[in-house]
mmCIF file of C-alpha atoms in Angstrom:
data_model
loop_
_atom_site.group_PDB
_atom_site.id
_atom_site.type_symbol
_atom_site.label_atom_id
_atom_site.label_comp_id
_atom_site.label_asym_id
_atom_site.label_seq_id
_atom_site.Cartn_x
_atom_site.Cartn_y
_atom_site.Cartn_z
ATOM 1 C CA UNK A 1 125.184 108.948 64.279
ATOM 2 C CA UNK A 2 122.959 112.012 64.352
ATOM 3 C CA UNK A 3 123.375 114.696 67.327
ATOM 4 C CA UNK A 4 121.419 117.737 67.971
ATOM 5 C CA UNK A 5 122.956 120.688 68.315
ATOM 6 C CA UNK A 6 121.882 123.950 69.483
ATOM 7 C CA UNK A 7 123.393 126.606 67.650
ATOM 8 C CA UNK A 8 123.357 130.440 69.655
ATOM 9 C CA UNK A 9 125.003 133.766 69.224
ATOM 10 C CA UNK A 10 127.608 134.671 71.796
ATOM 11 C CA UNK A 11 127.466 138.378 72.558
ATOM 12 C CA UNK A 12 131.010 139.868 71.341
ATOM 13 C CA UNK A 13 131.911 136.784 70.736
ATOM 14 C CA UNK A 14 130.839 134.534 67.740
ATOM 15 C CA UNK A 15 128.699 131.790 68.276
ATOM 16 C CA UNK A 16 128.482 128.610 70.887
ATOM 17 C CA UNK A 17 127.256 125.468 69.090
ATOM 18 C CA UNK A 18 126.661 122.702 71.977
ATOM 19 C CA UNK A 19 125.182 119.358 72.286
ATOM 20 C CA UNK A 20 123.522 117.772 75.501
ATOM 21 C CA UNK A 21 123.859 114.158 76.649
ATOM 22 C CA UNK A 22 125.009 111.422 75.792
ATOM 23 C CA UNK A 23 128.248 113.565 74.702
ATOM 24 C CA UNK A 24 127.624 116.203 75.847
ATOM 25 C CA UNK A 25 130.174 119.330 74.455
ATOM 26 C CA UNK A 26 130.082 122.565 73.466
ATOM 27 C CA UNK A 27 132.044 124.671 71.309
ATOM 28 C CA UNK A 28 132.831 128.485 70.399
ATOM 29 C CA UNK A 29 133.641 130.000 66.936
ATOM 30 C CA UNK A 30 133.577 133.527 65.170
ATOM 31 C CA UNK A 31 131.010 132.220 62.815
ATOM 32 C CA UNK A 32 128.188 129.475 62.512
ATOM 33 C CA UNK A 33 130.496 127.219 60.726
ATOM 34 C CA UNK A 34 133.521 127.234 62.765
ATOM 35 C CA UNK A 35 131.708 126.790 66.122
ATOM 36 C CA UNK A 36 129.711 123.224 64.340
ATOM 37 C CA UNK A 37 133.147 122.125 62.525
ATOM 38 C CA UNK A 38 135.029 122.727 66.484
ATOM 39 C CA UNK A 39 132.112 120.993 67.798
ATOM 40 C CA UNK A 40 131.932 118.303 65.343
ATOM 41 C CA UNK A 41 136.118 117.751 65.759
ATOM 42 C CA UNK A 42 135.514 117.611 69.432
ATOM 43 C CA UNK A 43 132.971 114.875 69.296
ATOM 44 C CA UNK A 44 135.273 112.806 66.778
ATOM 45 C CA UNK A 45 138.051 112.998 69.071
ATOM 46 C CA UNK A 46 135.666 111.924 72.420
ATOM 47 C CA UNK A 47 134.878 108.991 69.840
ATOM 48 C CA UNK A 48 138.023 107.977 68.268
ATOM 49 C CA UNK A 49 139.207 107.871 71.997
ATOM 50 C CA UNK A 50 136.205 104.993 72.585
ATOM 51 C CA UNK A 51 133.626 106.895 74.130
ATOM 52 C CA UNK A 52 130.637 104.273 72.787
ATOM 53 C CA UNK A 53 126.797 105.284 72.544
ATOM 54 C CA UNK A 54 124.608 102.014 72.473
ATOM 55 C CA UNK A 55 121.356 100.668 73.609
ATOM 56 C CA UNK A 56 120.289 98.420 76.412
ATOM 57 C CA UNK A 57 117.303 97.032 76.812
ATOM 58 C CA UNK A 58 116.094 96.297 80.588
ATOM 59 C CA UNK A 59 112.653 94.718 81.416
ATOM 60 C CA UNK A 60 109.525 96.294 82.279
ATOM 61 C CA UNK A 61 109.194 96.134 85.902
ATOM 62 C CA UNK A 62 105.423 95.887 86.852
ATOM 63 C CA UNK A 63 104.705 96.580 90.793
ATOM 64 C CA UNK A 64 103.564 93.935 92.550
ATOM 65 C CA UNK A 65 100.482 96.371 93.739
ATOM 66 C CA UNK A 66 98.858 98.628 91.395
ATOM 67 C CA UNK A 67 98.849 102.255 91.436
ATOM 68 C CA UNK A 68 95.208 102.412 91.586
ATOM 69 C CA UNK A 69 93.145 100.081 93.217
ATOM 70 C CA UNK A 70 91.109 98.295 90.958
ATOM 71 C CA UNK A 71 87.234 98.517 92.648
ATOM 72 C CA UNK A 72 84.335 100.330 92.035
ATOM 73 C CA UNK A 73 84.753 103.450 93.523
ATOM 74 C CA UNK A 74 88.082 103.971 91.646
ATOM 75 C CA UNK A 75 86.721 103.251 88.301
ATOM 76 C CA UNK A 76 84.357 105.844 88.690
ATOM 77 C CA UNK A 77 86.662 108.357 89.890
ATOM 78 C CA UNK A 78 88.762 107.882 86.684
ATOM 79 C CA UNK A 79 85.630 107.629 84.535
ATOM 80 C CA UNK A 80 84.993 111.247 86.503
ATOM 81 C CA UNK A 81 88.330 112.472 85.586
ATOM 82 C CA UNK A 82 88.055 111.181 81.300
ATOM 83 C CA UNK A 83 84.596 112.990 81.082
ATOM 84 C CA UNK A 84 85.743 115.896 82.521
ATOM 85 C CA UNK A 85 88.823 115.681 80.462
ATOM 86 C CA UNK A 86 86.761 115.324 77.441
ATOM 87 C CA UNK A 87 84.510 118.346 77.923
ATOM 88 C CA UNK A 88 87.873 120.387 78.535
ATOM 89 C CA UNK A 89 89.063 119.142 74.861
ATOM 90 C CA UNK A 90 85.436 119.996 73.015
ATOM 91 C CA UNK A 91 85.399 123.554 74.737
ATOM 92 C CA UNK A 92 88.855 124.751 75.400
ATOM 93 C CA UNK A 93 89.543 128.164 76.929
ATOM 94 C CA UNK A 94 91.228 130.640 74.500
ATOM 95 C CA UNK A 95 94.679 130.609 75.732
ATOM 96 C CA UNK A 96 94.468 126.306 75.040
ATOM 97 C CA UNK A 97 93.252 126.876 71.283
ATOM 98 C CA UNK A 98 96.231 126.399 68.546
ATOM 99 C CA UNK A 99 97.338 129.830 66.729
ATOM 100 C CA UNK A 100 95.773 128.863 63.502
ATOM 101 C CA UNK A 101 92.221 128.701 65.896
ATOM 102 C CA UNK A 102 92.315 132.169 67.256
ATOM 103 C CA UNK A 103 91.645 135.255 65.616
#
């Protein structure tokens, strides 16, 4: 199993490596290593006591009414909102242009 861990200095005080859910732990140490190899020991232990992480896989649950109603009126109202979104994308305003764009 792979977890992601952030990794942070602690001011005064070493560094915090911590993990979010489903196990979620943390974990202090004077250096990099020692805070991952406390927080790696910790989430052995919450294992080796039978904490399991699996999958379950529920059905898609489609509403009996639609979000939109499906006429004329709306159709055109979305069309409305995908051309406008379009235009946006072929023209965008400075601050919406990647770094590598901008000079």
């Amino acid at each position: 199993m792979e977890v992601s861990v952030v990794l942070e200095r602690v001011e005064n005080n070493g560094y915090r490596a911590r993990c979010g859910e489903p196990l979620a732990l943390s974990a202090e140490g004077e250096t990099r290593e020692e805070a991952v190899g406390r927080l790696r020991e910790a989430l052995a232990a919450k294992i080796a006591a039978g904490v399991e992480v699996i999958r379950l896989r529920v059905p898609t649950i489609t509403p009996d009414r639609p979000l939109w109603p499906d006429d004329e009126f709306t159709r055109a109202w979305l069309e409305g909102i995908a051309e406008a979104r379009r235009k946006a994308d072929a023209n965008p305003a400075p601050w919406e242009k990647p770094d590598a764009e901008q000079s």
